PDB file of C-alpha atoms in Angstrom:
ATOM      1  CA  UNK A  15      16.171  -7.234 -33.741  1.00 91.00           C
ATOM      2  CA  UNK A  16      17.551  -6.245 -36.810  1.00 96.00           C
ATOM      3  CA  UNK A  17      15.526  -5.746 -40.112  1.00 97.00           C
ATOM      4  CA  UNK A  18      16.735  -5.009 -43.777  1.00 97.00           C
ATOM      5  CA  UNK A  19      15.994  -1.159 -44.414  1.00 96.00           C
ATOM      6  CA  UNK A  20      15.771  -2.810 -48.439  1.00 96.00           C
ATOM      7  CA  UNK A  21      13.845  -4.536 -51.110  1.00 96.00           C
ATOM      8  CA  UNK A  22      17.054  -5.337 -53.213  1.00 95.00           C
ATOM      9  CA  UNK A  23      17.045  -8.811 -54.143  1.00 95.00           C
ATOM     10  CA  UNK A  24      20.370  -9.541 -51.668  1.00 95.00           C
ATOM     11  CA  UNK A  25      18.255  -7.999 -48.968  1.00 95.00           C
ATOM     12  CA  UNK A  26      15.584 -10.433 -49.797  1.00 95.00           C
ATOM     13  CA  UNK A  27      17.531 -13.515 -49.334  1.00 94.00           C
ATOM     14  CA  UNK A  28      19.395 -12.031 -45.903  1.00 93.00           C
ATOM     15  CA  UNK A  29      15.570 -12.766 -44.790  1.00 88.00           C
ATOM     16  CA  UNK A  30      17.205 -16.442 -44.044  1.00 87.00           C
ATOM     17  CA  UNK A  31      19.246 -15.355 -41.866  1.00 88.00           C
ATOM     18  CA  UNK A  32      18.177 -16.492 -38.399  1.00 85.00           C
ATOM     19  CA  UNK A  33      18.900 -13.095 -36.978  1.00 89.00           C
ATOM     20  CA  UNK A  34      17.604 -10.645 -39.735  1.00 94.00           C
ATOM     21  CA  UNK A  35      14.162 -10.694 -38.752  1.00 96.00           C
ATOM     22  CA  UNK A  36      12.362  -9.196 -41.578  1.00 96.00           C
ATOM     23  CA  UNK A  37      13.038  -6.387 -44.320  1.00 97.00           C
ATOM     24  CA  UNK A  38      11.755  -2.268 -43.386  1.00 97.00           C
ATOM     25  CA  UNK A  39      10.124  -0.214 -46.199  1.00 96.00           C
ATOM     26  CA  UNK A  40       8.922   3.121 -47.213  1.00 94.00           C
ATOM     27  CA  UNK A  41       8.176   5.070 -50.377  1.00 94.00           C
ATOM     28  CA  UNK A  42      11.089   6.067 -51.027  1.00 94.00           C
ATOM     29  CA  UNK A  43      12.751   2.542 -50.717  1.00 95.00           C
ATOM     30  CA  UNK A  44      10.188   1.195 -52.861  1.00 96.00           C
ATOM     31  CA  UNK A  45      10.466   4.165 -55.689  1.00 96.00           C
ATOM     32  CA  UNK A  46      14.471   3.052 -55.989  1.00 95.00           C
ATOM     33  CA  UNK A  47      14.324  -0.943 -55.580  1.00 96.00           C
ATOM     34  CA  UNK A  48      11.647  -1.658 -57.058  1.00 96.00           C
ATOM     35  CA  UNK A  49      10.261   1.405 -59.449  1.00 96.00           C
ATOM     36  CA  UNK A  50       7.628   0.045 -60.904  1.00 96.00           C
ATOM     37  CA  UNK A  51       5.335  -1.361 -57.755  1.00 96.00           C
ATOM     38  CA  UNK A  52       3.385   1.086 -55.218  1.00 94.00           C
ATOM     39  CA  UNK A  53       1.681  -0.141 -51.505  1.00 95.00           C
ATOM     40  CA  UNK A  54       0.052  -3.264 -53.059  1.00 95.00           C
ATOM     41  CA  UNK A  55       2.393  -5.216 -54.971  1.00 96.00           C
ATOM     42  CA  UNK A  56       4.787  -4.264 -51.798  1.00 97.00           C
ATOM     43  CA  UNK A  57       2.676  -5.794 -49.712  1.00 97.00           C
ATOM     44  CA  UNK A  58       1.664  -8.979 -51.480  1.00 97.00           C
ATOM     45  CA  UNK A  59       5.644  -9.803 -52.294  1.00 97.00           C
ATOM     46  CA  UNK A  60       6.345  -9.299 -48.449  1.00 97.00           C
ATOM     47  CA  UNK A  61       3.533 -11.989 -47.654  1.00 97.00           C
ATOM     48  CA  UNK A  62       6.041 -14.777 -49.945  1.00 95.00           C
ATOM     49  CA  UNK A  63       9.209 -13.372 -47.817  1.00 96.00           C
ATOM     50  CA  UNK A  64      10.120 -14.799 -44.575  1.00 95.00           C
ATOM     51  CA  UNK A  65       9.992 -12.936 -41.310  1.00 96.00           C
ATOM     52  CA  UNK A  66       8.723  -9.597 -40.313  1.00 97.00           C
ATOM     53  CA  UNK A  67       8.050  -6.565 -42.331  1.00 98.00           C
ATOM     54  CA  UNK A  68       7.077  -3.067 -42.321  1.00 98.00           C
ATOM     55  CA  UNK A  69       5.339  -1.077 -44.895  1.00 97.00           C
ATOM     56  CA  UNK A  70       4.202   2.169 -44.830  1.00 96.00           C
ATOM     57  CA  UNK A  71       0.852   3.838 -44.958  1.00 95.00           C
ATOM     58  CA  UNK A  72      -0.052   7.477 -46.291  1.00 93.00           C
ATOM     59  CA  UNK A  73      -2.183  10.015 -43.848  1.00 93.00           C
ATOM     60  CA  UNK A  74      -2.689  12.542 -46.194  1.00 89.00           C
ATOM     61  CA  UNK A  75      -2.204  11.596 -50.247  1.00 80.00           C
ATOM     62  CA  UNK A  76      -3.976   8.184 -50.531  1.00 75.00           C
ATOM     63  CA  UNK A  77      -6.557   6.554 -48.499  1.00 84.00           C
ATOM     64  CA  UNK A  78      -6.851   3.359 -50.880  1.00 92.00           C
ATOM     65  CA  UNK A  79      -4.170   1.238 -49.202  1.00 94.00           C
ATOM     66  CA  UNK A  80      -6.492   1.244 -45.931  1.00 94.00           C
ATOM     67  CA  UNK A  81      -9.242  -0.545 -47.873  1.00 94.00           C
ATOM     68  CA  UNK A  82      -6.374  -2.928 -49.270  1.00 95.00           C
ATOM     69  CA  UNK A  83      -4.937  -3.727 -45.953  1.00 96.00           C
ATOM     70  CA  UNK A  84      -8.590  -4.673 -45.099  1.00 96.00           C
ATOM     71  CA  UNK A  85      -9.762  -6.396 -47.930  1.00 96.00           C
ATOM     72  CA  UNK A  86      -6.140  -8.893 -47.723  1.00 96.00           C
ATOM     73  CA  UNK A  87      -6.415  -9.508 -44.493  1.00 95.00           C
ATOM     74  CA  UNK A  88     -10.268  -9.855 -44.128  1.00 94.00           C
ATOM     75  CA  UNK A  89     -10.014 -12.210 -46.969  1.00 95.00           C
ATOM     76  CA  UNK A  90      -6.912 -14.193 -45.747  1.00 94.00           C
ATOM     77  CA  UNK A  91      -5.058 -13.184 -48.699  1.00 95.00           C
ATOM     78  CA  UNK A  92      -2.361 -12.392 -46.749  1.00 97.00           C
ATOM     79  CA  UNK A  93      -1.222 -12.640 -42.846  1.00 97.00           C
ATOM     80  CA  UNK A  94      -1.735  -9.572 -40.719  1.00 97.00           C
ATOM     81  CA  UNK A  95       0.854 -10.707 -37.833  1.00 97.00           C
ATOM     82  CA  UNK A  96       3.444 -11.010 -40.646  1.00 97.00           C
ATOM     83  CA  UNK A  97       3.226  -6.918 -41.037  1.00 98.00           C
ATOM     84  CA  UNK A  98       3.709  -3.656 -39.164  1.00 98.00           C
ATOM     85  CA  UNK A  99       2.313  -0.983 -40.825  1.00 98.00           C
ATOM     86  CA  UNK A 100       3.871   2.680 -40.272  1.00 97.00           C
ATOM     87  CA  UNK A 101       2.750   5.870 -39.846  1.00 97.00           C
ATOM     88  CA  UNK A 102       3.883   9.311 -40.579  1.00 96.00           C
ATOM     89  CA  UNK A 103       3.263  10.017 -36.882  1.00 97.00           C
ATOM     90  CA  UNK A 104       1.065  13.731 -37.060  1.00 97.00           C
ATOM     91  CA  UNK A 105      -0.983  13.088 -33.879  1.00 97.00           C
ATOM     92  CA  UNK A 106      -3.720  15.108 -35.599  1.00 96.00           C
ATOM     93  CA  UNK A 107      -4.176  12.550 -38.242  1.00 95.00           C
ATOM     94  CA  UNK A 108      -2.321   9.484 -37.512  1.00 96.00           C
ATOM     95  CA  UNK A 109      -3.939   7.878 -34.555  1.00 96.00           C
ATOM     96  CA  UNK A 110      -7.460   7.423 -36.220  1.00 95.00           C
ATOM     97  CA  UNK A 111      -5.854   4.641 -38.212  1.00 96.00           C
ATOM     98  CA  UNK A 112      -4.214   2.809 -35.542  1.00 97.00           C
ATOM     99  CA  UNK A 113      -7.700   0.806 -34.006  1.00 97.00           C
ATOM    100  CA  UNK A 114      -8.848  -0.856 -37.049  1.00 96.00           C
ATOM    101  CA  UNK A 115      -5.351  -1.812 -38.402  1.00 97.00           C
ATOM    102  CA  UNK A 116      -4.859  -3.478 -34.726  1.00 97.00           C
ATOM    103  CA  UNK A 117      -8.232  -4.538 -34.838  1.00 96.00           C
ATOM    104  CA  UNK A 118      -7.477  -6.636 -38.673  1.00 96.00           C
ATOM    105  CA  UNK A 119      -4.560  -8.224 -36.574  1.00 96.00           C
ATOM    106  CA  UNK A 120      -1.494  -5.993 -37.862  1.00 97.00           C
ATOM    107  CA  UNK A 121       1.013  -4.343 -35.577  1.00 98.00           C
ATOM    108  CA  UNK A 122       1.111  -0.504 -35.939  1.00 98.00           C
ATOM    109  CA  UNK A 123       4.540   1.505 -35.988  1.00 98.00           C
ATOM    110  CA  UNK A 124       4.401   5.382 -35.356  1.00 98.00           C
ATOM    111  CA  UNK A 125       7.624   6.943 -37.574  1.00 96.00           C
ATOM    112  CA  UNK A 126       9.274   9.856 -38.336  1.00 94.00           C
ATOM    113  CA  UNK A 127       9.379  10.315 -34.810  1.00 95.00           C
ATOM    114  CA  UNK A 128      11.165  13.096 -33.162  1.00 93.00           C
ATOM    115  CA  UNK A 129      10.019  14.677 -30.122  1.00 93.00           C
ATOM    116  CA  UNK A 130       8.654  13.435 -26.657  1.00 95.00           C
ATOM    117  CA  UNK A 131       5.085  15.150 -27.732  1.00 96.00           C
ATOM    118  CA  UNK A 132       5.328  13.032 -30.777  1.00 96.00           C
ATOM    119  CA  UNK A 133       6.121   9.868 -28.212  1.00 96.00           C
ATOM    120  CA  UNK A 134       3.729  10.011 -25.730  1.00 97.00           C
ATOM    121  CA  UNK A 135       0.910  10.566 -27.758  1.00 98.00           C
ATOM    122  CA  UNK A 136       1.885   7.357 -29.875  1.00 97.00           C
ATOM    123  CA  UNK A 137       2.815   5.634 -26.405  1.00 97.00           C
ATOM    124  CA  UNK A 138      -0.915   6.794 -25.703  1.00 97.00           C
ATOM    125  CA  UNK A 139      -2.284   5.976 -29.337  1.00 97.00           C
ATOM    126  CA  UNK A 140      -1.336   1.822 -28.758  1.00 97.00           C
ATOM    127  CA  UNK A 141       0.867   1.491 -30.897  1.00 98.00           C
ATOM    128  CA  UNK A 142       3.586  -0.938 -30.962  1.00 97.00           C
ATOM    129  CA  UNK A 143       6.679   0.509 -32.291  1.00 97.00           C
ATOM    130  CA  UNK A 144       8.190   4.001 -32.412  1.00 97.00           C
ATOM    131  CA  UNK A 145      10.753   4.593 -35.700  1.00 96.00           C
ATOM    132  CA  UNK A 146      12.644   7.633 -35.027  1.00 92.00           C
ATOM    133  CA  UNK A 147      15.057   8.583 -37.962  1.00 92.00           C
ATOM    134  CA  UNK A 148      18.659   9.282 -36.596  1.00 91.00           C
ATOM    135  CA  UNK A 149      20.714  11.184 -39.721  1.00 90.00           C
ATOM    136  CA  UNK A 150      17.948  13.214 -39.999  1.00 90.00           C
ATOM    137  CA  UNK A 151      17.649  14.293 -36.716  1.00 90.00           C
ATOM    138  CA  UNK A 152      21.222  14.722 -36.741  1.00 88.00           C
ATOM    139  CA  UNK A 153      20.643  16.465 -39.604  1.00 90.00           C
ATOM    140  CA  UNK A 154      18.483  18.907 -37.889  1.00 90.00           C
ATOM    141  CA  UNK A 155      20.954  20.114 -35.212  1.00 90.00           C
ATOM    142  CA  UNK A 156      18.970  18.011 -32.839  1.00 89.00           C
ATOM    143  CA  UNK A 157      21.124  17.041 -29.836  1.00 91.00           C
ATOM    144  CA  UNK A 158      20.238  13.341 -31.104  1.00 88.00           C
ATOM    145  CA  UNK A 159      21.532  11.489 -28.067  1.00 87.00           C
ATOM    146  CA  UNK A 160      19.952  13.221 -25.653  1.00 91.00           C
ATOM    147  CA  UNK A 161      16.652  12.920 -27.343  1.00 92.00           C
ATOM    148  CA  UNK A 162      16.696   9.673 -27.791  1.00 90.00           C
ATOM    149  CA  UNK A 163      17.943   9.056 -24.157  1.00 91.00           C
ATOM    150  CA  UNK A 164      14.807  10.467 -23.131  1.00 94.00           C
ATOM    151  CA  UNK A 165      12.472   8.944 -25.369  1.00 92.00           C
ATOM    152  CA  UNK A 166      13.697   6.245 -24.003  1.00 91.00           C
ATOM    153  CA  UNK A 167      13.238   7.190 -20.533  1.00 94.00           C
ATOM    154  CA  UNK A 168       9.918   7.826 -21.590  1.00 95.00           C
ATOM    155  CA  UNK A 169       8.785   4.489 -23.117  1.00 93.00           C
ATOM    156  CA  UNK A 170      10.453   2.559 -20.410  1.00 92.00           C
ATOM    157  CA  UNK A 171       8.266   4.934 -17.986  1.00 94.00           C
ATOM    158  CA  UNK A 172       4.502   4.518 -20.044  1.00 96.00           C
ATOM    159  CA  UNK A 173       4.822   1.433 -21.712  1.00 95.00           C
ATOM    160  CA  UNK A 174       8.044  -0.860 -21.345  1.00 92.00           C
ATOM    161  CA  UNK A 175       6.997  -3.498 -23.829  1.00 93.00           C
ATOM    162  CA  UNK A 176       7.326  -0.904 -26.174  1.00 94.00           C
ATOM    163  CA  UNK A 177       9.946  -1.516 -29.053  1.00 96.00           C
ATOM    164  CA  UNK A 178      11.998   1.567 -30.363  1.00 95.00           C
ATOM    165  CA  UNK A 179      12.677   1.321 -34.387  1.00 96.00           C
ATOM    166  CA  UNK A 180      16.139   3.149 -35.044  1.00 95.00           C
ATOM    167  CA  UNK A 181      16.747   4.144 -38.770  1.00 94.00           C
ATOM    168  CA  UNK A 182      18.439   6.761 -41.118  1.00 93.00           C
ATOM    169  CA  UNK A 183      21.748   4.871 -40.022  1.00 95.00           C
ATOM    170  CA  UNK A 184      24.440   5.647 -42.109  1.00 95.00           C
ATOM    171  CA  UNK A 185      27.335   3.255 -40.733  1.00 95.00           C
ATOM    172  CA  UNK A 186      28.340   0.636 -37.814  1.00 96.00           C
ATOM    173  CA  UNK A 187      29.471   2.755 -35.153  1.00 95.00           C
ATOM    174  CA  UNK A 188      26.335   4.970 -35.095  1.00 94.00           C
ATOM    175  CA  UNK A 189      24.122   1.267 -35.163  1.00 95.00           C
ATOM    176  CA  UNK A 190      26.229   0.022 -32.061  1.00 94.00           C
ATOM    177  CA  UNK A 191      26.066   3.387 -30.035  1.00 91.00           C
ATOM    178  CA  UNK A 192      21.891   2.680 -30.907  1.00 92.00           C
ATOM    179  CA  UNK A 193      21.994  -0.476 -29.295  1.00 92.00           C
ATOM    180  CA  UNK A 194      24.228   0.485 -26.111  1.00 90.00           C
ATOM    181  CA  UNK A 195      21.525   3.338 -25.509  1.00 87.00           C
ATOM    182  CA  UNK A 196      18.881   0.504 -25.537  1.00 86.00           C
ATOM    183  CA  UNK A 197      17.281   0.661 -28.745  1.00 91.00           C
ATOM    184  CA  UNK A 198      15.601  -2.496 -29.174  1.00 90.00           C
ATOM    185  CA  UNK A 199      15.562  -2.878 -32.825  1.00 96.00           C
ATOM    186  CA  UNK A 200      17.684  -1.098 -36.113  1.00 97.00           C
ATOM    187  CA  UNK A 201      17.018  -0.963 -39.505  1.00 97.00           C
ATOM    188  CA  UNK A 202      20.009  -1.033 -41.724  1.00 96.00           C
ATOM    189  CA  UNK A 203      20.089  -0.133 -45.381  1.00 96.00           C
ATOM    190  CA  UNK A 204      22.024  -2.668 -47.452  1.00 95.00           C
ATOM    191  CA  UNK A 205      25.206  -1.001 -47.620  1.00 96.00           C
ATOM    192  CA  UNK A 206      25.225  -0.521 -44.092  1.00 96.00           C
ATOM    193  CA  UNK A 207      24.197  -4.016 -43.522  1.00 96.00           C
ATOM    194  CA  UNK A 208      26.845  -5.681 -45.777  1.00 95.00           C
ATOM    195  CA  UNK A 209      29.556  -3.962 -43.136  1.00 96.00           C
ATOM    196  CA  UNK A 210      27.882  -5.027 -40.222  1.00 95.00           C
ATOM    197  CA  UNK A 211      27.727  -8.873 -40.881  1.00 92.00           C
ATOM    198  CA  UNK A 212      31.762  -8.474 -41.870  1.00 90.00           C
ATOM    199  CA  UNK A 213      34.124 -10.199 -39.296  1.00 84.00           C
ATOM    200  CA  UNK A 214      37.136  -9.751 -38.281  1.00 84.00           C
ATOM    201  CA  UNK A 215      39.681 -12.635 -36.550  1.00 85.00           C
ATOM    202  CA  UNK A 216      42.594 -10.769 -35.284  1.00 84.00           C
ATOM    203  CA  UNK A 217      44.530 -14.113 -34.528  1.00 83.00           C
ATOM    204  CA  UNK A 218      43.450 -15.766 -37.839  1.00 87.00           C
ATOM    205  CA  UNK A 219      40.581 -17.910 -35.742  1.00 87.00           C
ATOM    206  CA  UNK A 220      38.596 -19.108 -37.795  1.00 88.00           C
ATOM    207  CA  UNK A 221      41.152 -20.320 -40.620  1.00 89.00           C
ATOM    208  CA  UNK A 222      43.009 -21.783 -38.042  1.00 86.00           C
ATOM    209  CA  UNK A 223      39.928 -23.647 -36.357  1.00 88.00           C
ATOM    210  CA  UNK A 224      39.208 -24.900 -39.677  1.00 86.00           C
ATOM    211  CA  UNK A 225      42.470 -26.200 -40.638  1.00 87.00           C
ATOM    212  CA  UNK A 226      42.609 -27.711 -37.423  1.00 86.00           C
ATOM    213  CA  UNK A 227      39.394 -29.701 -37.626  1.00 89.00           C
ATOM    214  CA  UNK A 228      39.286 -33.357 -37.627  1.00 86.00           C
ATOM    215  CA  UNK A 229      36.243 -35.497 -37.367  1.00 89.00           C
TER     216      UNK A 229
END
């Protein structure tokens, strides 16, 4: 699958597009699309927008979204199974959220993922995605393929229907390499997006198709 890492308005309208299956958010992404709007105007936009989408919860800073999450859904203001919601993944903290959210009918994504520890206990926790961030692990010095080959390994060992989020992709090649290591979804920020839908017809294809078309 591939989601929108955006709330830009373009990004809101590749939601049409049979195979973008919903737009990714965080914070951050919401502080620089869309300044003025926190978890709960996020969240209640997303409902209006077609497909899949994440948002993200805090552990540590602000408990209040929890007891938004459950009053919307509780009170069908909006529909869980439209949502994943995310997780800084600190297996101290994170897990105790992960029952009720399931329980009010969302999916639950553990991110910010980086080692196997972190893994298995969210392959342990239920959850239903793992978001692992690949510039910044990159970033970090981590030997990034290797890593992710075996967190792989791992998920395919504990829990196959497990889907791996990749993110923090910064241009085409590193998406495709994601997707040959068997990443099952990716998360593209607009930018990045934009250059992956571009095509390229060495012999002129599609012009020619077209110019040869006759009813």
């Amino acid at each position: 699958m591939i989601y929108a890492d955006s709330l830009d308005e373009q990004a809101v309208s590749f939601s049409n597009l049979g195979f973008i299956n919903g737009l990714t958010t965080n914070p951050s992404i919401i502080i620089k699309d869309r300044p003025s709007w926190g978890f709960e105007k996020t969240i209640k936009f997303l409902q209006s927008v077609k497909g899949h989408h994440f948002i993200q919860g805090s552990i540590k800073k602000d408990k209040k979204w929890f007891e938004v999450v459950k009053d919307l859904s509780t009170n069908k203001k909006i529909e869980p199974e439209k949502f994943t919601i995310k997780l800084p993944w600190d297996p101290l903290i994170a897990p105790g959220y992960v029952l009720p959210l399931k329980k009010w009918g969302f999916k639950v994504c553990a991110t910010a993922v980086y080692t196997i520890q972190q893994t298995y206990t969210a392959i342990c926790s239920n959850v239903d995605y793992i978001a692992f961030y690949y510039d910044r692990m990159k970033n970090s010095k981590i030997n990034v393929e290797k890593q992710l080959a075996d967190i792989v390994n791992v998920c395919k060992i504990h829990n196959p229907s497990l889907r791996l989020l990749g993110a923090s992709i910064k241009d085409v090649n590193t998406a495709n390499e994601l997707i040959k290591l068997g990443i099952s979804d990716i998360t593209l920020p607009l930018n990045v997006l934009l250059d992956y839908l571009k095509v390229e017809f060495p012999q002129d294809d599609l012009n020619r198709f077209e110019s040869d078309y006759k009813l």
